[in-house]
mmCIF file of C-alpha atoms in Angstrom:
data_model
loop_
_atom_site.group_PDB
_atom_site.id
_atom_site.type_symbol
_atom_site.label_atom_id
_atom_site.label_comp_id
_atom_site.label_asym_id
_atom_site.label_seq_id
_atom_site.Cartn_x
_atom_site.Cartn_y
_atom_site.Cartn_z
ATOM 1 C CA ALA A 1235 41.783 -0.301 171.375
ATOM 2 C CA GLN A 1236 43.375 -3.673 171.289
ATOM 3 C CA THR A 1237 43.437 -5.744 174.466
ATOM 4 C CA VAL A 1238 45.947 -8.335 175.533
ATOM 5 C CA THR A 1239 45.052 -10.881 178.187
ATOM 6 C CA GLN A 1240 47.389 -13.033 180.236
ATOM 7 C CA SER A 1241 45.181 -15.232 182.377
ATOM 8 C CA GLN A 1242 47.963 -16.778 184.466
ATOM 9 C CA PRO A 1243 49.250 -14.270 187.045
ATOM 10 C CA GLU A 1244 51.737 -16.843 188.370
ATOM 11 C CA MET A 1245 53.295 -20.020 187.049
ATOM 12 C CA SER A 1246 55.981 -22.341 188.321
ATOM 13 C CA VAL A 1247 58.155 -24.946 186.630
ATOM 14 C CA GLN A 1248 60.743 -27.429 187.730
ATOM 15 C CA GLU A 1249 64.231 -26.756 186.478
ATOM 16 C CA ALA A 1250 64.865 -28.522 183.121
ATOM 17 C CA GLU A 1251 61.153 -28.967 182.500
ATOM 18 C CA THR A 1252 58.930 -27.205 179.963
ATOM 19 C CA VAL A 1253 56.372 -24.530 180.714
ATOM 20 C CA THR A 1254 53.851 -22.713 178.541
ATOM 21 C CA LEU A 1255 52.634 -19.191 179.227
ATOM 22 C CA SER A 1256 49.314 -18.170 177.699
ATOM 23 C CA CYS A 1257 48.345 -14.965 175.929
ATOM 24 C CA THR A 1258 45.240 -13.999 174.016
ATOM 25 C CA TYR A 1259 44.484 -10.741 172.263
ATOM 26 C CA ASP A 1260 41.590 -8.978 170.684
ATOM 27 C CA THR A 1261 41.936 -7.091 167.405
ATOM 28 C CA SER A 1262 40.118 -6.449 164.153
ATOM 29 C CA GLU A 1263 43.361 -5.884 162.274
ATOM 30 C CA SER A 1264 44.883 -8.442 159.951
ATOM 31 C CA ASP A 1265 48.522 -7.366 160.132
ATOM 32 C CA TYR A 1266 50.348 -6.902 163.402
ATOM 33 C CA TYR A 1267 53.279 -7.992 165.536
ATOM 34 C CA LEU A 1268 53.250 -9.951 168.760
ATOM 35 C CA PHE A 1269 56.013 -10.011 171.331
ATOM 36 C CA TRP A 1270 57.065 -11.629 174.563
ATOM 37 C CA TYR A 1271 59.166 -9.564 176.939
ATOM 38 C CA LYS A 1272 60.973 -10.796 180.018
ATOM 39 C CA GLN A 1273 61.449 -8.657 183.109
ATOM 40 C CA PRO A 1274 63.842 -10.123 185.694
ATOM 41 C CA PRO A 1275 64.216 -8.617 189.178
ATOM 42 C CA SER A 1276 66.671 -6.095 187.712
ATOM 43 C CA ARG A 1277 63.592 -4.440 186.160
ATOM 44 C CA GLN A 1278 65.109 -4.369 182.686
ATOM 45 C CA MET A 1279 62.661 -5.247 179.907
ATOM 46 C CA ILE A 1280 64.211 -7.791 177.551
ATOM 47 C CA LEU A 1281 62.751 -8.867 174.222
ATOM 48 C CA VAL A 1282 62.433 -12.648 174.168
ATOM 49 C CA ILE A 1283 60.721 -13.352 170.870
ATOM 50 C CA ARG A 1284 58.571 -11.726 168.226
ATOM 51 C CA GLN A 1285 56.031 -12.999 165.697
ATOM 52 C CA GLU A 1286 54.741 -11.323 162.560
ATOM 53 C CA ALA A 1287 51.062 -12.055 161.993
ATOM 54 C CA TYR A 1288 51.555 -12.590 158.254
ATOM 55 C CA LYS A 1289 53.962 -15.462 158.917
ATOM 56 C CA GLN A 1290 52.361 -18.822 159.517
ATOM 57 C CA GLN A 1291 55.540 -20.358 160.867
ATOM 58 C CA ASN A 1292 55.918 -20.104 164.620
ATOM 59 C CA ALA A 1293 58.925 -18.117 165.796
ATOM 60 C CA THR A 1294 61.676 -19.821 167.774
ATOM 61 C CA GLU A 1295 64.676 -18.471 169.656
ATOM 62 C CA ASN A 1296 66.798 -21.224 171.166
ATOM 63 C CA ARG A 1297 64.778 -22.624 174.102
ATOM 64 C CA PHE A 1298 61.898 -20.223 173.502
ATOM 65 C CA SER A 1299 59.162 -20.855 170.978
ATOM 66 C CA VAL A 1300 55.659 -19.624 170.374
ATOM 67 C CA ASN A 1301 52.405 -21.231 169.358
ATOM 68 C CA PHE A 1302 50.695 -18.595 167.236
ATOM 69 C CA GLN A 1303 47.058 -19.336 166.421
ATOM 70 C CA LYS A 1304 45.839 -16.366 164.390
ATOM 71 C CA ALA A 1305 42.224 -17.436 164.069
ATOM 72 C CA ALA A 1306 41.978 -18.078 167.783
ATOM 73 C CA LYS A 1307 43.969 -14.896 168.562
ATOM 74 C CA SER A 1308 46.263 -16.860 170.784
ATOM 75 C CA PHE A 1309 50.013 -16.439 171.265
ATOM 76 C CA SER A 1310 51.541 -18.722 173.868
ATOM 77 C CA LEU A 1311 55.199 -18.901 174.872
ATOM 78 C CA LYS A 1312 56.881 -22.222 175.482
ATOM 79 C CA ILE A 1313 60.096 -22.355 177.471
ATOM 80 C CA SER A 1314 61.952 -25.637 177.148
ATOM 81 C CA ASP A 1315 64.650 -26.938 179.483
ATOM 82 C CA SER A 1316 63.813 -24.219 182.010
ATOM 83 C CA GLN A 1317 66.742 -22.631 183.791
ATOM 84 C CA LEU A 1318 66.952 -20.684 187.039
ATOM 85 C CA GLY A 1319 67.703 -17.569 185.006
ATOM 86 C CA ASP A 1320 64.315 -17.835 183.320
ATOM 87 C CA ALA A 1321 62.612 -16.779 186.553
ATOM 88 C CA ALA A 1322 61.032 -13.422 185.772
ATOM 89 C CA MET A 1323 57.845 -11.603 184.900
ATOM 90 C CA TYR A 1324 56.812 -12.222 181.311
ATOM 91 C CA PHE A 1325 54.720 -9.789 179.323
ATOM 92 C CA CYS A 1326 52.874 -10.428 176.098
ATOM 93 C CA ALA A 1327 52.532 -7.401 173.811
ATOM 94 C CA TYR A 1328 50.737 -6.433 170.619
ATOM 95 C CA ARG A 1329 51.542 -3.766 168.038
ATOM 96 C CA SER A 1330 49.883 -2.852 164.765
ATOM 97 C CA ALA A 1331 52.037 -3.276 161.665
ATOM 98 C CA GLY A 1332 53.148 -0.436 159.432
ATOM 99 C CA ASN A 1333 55.622 2.395 159.692
ATOM 100 C CA THR A 1334 53.691 4.470 162.170
ATOM 101 C CA GLY A 1335 54.027 5.392 165.793
ATOM 102 C CA ASN A 1336 51.497 2.796 166.889
ATOM 103 C CA GLN A 1337 51.747 1.997 170.511
ATOM 104 C CA PHE A 1338 52.296 -1.368 172.114
ATOM 105 C CA TYR A 1339 49.548 -2.953 174.156
ATOM 106 C CA PHE A 1340 50.747 -5.097 177.019
ATOM 107 C CA GLY A 1341 49.170 -7.856 179.031
ATOM 108 C CA THR A 1342 49.250 -7.779 182.821
ATOM 109 C CA GLY A 1343 52.117 -10.217 183.027
ATOM 110 C CA THR A 1344 52.848 -13.738 184.276
ATOM 111 C CA SER A 1345 55.320 -14.246 187.091
ATOM 112 C CA LEU A 1346 57.377 -17.371 186.435
ATOM 113 C CA THR A 1347 59.121 -19.199 189.272
ATOM 114 C CA VAL A 1348 61.724 -21.845 188.461
ATOM 115 C CA ILE A 1349 62.089 -24.498 191.152
ATOM 116 C CA PRO A 1350 65.558 -26.035 191.525
ATOM 117 C CA ASP B 874 70.817 -1.824 170.392
ATOM 118 C CA ALA B 875 70.550 1.930 170.648
ATOM 119 C CA GLY B 876 71.691 3.512 173.867
ATOM 120 C CA ILE B 877 68.812 4.692 175.993
ATOM 121 C CA THR B 878 69.194 5.973 179.496
ATOM 122 C CA GLN B 879 66.713 7.174 182.060
ATOM 123 C CA SER B 880 67.327 9.415 185.012
ATOM 124 C CA PRO B 881 66.936 9.291 187.887
ATOM 125 C CA ARG B 882 66.739 5.573 188.628
ATOM 126 C CA HIS B 883 64.924 6.144 191.891
ATOM 127 C CA LYS B 884 63.123 9.166 193.289
ATOM 128 C CA VAL B 885 61.020 9.928 196.331
ATOM 129 C CA THR B 886 58.998 13.108 196.236
ATOM 130 C CA GLU B 887 56.251 14.773 198.200
ATOM 131 C CA THR B 888 52.643 15.133 197.141
ATOM 132 C CA GLY B 889 52.040 18.327 195.216
ATOM 133 C CA THR B 890 55.568 18.841 193.977
ATOM 134 C CA PRO B 891 56.491 18.838 190.280
ATOM 135 C CA VAL B 892 58.758 16.037 189.077
ATOM 136 C CA THR B 893 60.592 15.624 185.780
ATOM 137 C CA LEU B 894 61.943 12.339 184.490
ATOM 138 C CA ARG B 895 64.449 12.288 181.656
ATOM 139 C CA CYS B 896 64.953 9.871 178.809
ATOM 140 C CA HIS B 897 68.019 10.199 176.630
ATOM 141 C CA GLN B 898 68.896 8.247 173.496
ATOM 142 C CA THR B 899 72.207 8.206 171.677
ATOM 143 C CA GLU B 900 70.782 7.184 168.292
ATOM 144 C CA ASN B 901 68.583 9.229 166.012
ATOM 145 C CA HIS B 902 65.336 7.402 166.687
ATOM 146 C CA ARG B 903 62.225 9.314 165.771
ATOM 147 C CA TYR B 904 59.712 7.638 168.085
ATOM 148 C CA MET B 905 59.956 7.739 171.865
ATOM 149 C CA TYR B 906 57.456 6.595 174.461
ATOM 150 C CA TRP B 907 56.715 6.895 178.154
ATOM 151 C CA TYR B 908 54.978 4.017 179.938
ATOM 152 C CA ARG B 909 54.090 3.374 183.544
ATOM 153 C CA GLN B 910 54.119 -0.096 185.063
ATOM 154 C CA ASP B 911 51.760 -1.028 187.885
ATOM 155 C CA PRO B 912 50.899 -4.426 189.367
ATOM 156 C CA GLY B 913 47.836 -5.892 187.709
ATOM 157 C CA HIS B 914 47.986 -3.404 184.841
ATOM 158 C CA GLY B 915 51.115 -4.280 182.925
ATOM 159 C CA LEU B 916 52.576 -1.315 181.054
ATOM 160 C CA ARG B 917 50.338 1.525 179.976
ATOM 161 C CA LEU B 918 51.194 4.323 177.578
ATOM 162 C CA ILE B 919 51.349 7.832 179.035
ATOM 163 C CA HIS B 920 52.608 9.927 176.097
ATOM 164 C CA TYR B 921 54.657 9.401 173.010
ATOM 165 C CA SER B 922 56.608 11.521 170.562
ATOM 166 C CA TYR B 923 57.068 11.149 166.815
ATOM 167 C CA GLY B 924 59.563 13.966 166.410
ATOM 168 C CA VAL B 925 60.898 17.162 167.884
ATOM 169 C CA LYS B 926 57.989 19.088 169.376
ATOM 170 C CA ASP B 927 55.560 16.424 168.109
ATOM 171 C CA THR B 928 53.858 14.562 170.925
ATOM 172 C CA ASP B 929 50.560 12.841 171.573
ATOM 173 C CA LYS B 930 48.652 11.430 174.519
ATOM 174 C CA GLY B 931 48.374 7.819 175.526
ATOM 175 C CA GLU B 932 45.699 6.088 177.575
ATOM 176 C CA VAL B 933 46.817 7.396 180.993
ATOM 177 C CA SER B 934 47.993 10.939 180.226
ATOM 178 C CA ASP B 935 46.058 12.857 182.901
ATOM 179 C CA GLY B 936 48.432 14.616 185.287
ATOM 180 C CA TYR B 937 51.416 14.249 182.968
ATOM 181 C CA SER B 938 53.020 16.426 180.342
ATOM 182 C CA VAL B 939 55.947 15.812 178.023
ATOM 183 C CA SER B 940 58.409 17.805 176.012
ATOM 184 C CA ARG B 941 60.825 17.007 173.233
ATOM 185 C CA SER B 942 63.000 19.935 172.242
ATOM 186 C CA LYS B 943 65.801 17.727 170.883
ATOM 187 C CA THR B 944 65.659 14.382 169.116
ATOM 188 C CA GLU B 945 67.693 12.720 171.840
ATOM 189 C CA ASP B 946 65.725 13.877 174.894
ATOM 190 C CA PHE B 947 62.152 13.137 175.929
ATOM 191 C CA LEU B 948 61.048 14.566 179.265
ATOM 192 C CA LEU B 949 58.089 13.455 181.345
ATOM 193 C CA THR B 950 56.736 15.914 183.917
ATOM 194 C CA LEU B 951 54.322 15.249 186.709
ATOM 195 C CA GLU B 952 52.876 18.685 187.187
ATOM 196 C CA SER B 953 51.737 18.103 190.778
ATOM 197 C CA ALA B 954 52.639 14.637 191.986
ATOM 198 C CA THR B 955 49.969 12.513 193.648
ATOM 199 C CA SER B 956 50.213 9.179 195.458
ATOM 200 C CA SER B 957 48.439 7.495 192.527
ATOM 201 C CA GLN B 958 51.466 8.345 190.397
ATOM 202 C CA THR B 959 53.709 6.149 192.481
ATOM 203 C CA SER B 960 54.895 3.708 189.844
ATOM 204 C CA VAL B 961 57.770 2.495 187.744
ATOM 205 C CA TYR B 962 58.229 4.593 184.621
ATOM 206 C CA PHE B 963 59.786 3.274 181.449
ATOM 207 C CA CYS B 964 60.992 5.098 178.416
ATOM 208 C CA ALA B 965 61.172 3.218 175.121
ATOM 209 C CA ILE B 966 62.252 3.789 171.562
ATOM 210 C CA ARG B 967 61.210 1.983 168.410
ATOM 211 C CA GLU B 968 63.031 1.522 165.148
ATOM 212 C CA ILE B 969 61.047 1.880 161.953
ATOM 213 C CA ARG B 970 63.795 1.410 159.409
ATOM 214 C CA ASN B 971 62.257 -1.680 157.872
ATOM 215 C CA ARG B 972 59.146 -3.782 158.127
ATOM 216 C CA GLU B 973 60.893 -6.558 159.982
ATOM 217 C CA SER B 974 61.744 -4.240 162.788
ATOM 218 C CA GLY B 975 59.218 -3.138 165.336
ATOM 219 C CA GLY B 976 60.324 -4.088 168.814
ATOM 220 C CA TYR B 977 60.882 -1.656 171.616
ATOM 221 C CA THR B 978 64.159 -0.997 173.345
ATOM 222 C CA PHE B 979 63.474 0.036 176.926
ATOM 223 C CA GLY B 980 65.359 2.162 179.370
ATOM 224 C CA SER B 981 66.116 0.721 182.782
ATOM 225 C CA GLY B 982 63.132 2.407 184.398
ATOM 226 C CA THR B 983 62.595 4.985 187.131
ATOM 227 C CA ARG B 984 60.960 3.969 190.383
ATOM 228 C CA LEU B 985 59.018 6.989 191.620
ATOM 229 C CA THR B 986 57.477 7.109 195.068
ATOM 230 C CA VAL B 987 55.131 9.941 195.996
ATOM 231 C CA VAL B 988 54.697 10.335 199.753
#
């Protein structure tokens, strides 16, 4: 089974500053998807950004971007111009590619605090 | 996004009692999943379904059963609740209409406390 590791249980960032959340994964597959999900105190899981392994270009979504290093099996999330609303638990997730029912594998999460 | 609702949102139950959680979707998604979320473990797959009456086990399936008699409903049953099953339970669906798709849409979760 694939494993996803988030080595930072907690992170903090000053409002308007930039923070990077780390994620590494272990797989023998060559084609897969990677995701970052945000879970605010409301408990709702919200998709932040996704990356297809076959794409070399790093995904970006407004203030959120990733640094995808396929050879190193690393997938970090950068949040620029941090806002109070970014405070949440962030989960990194992995899924095999293909039209099957493959499950997602999640990391243990990083709790992000935004300091005003 | 497809509509996906979970019920109940919160539940407290006693050890040894059976409990059923419901997940309902308003779209015709084939795949549905049940996860549990625990501190230090992230989300772990309990069971999933790939069609009506087609289900399979995940990594933490012991003590749980599922049923899917209709496309729109996926039920998770704790046959005899234990304190170790106190957790937040999430239902999710996944679109497979094209290769670019692949994310999950989650329900709002059920917080279950077994006392």
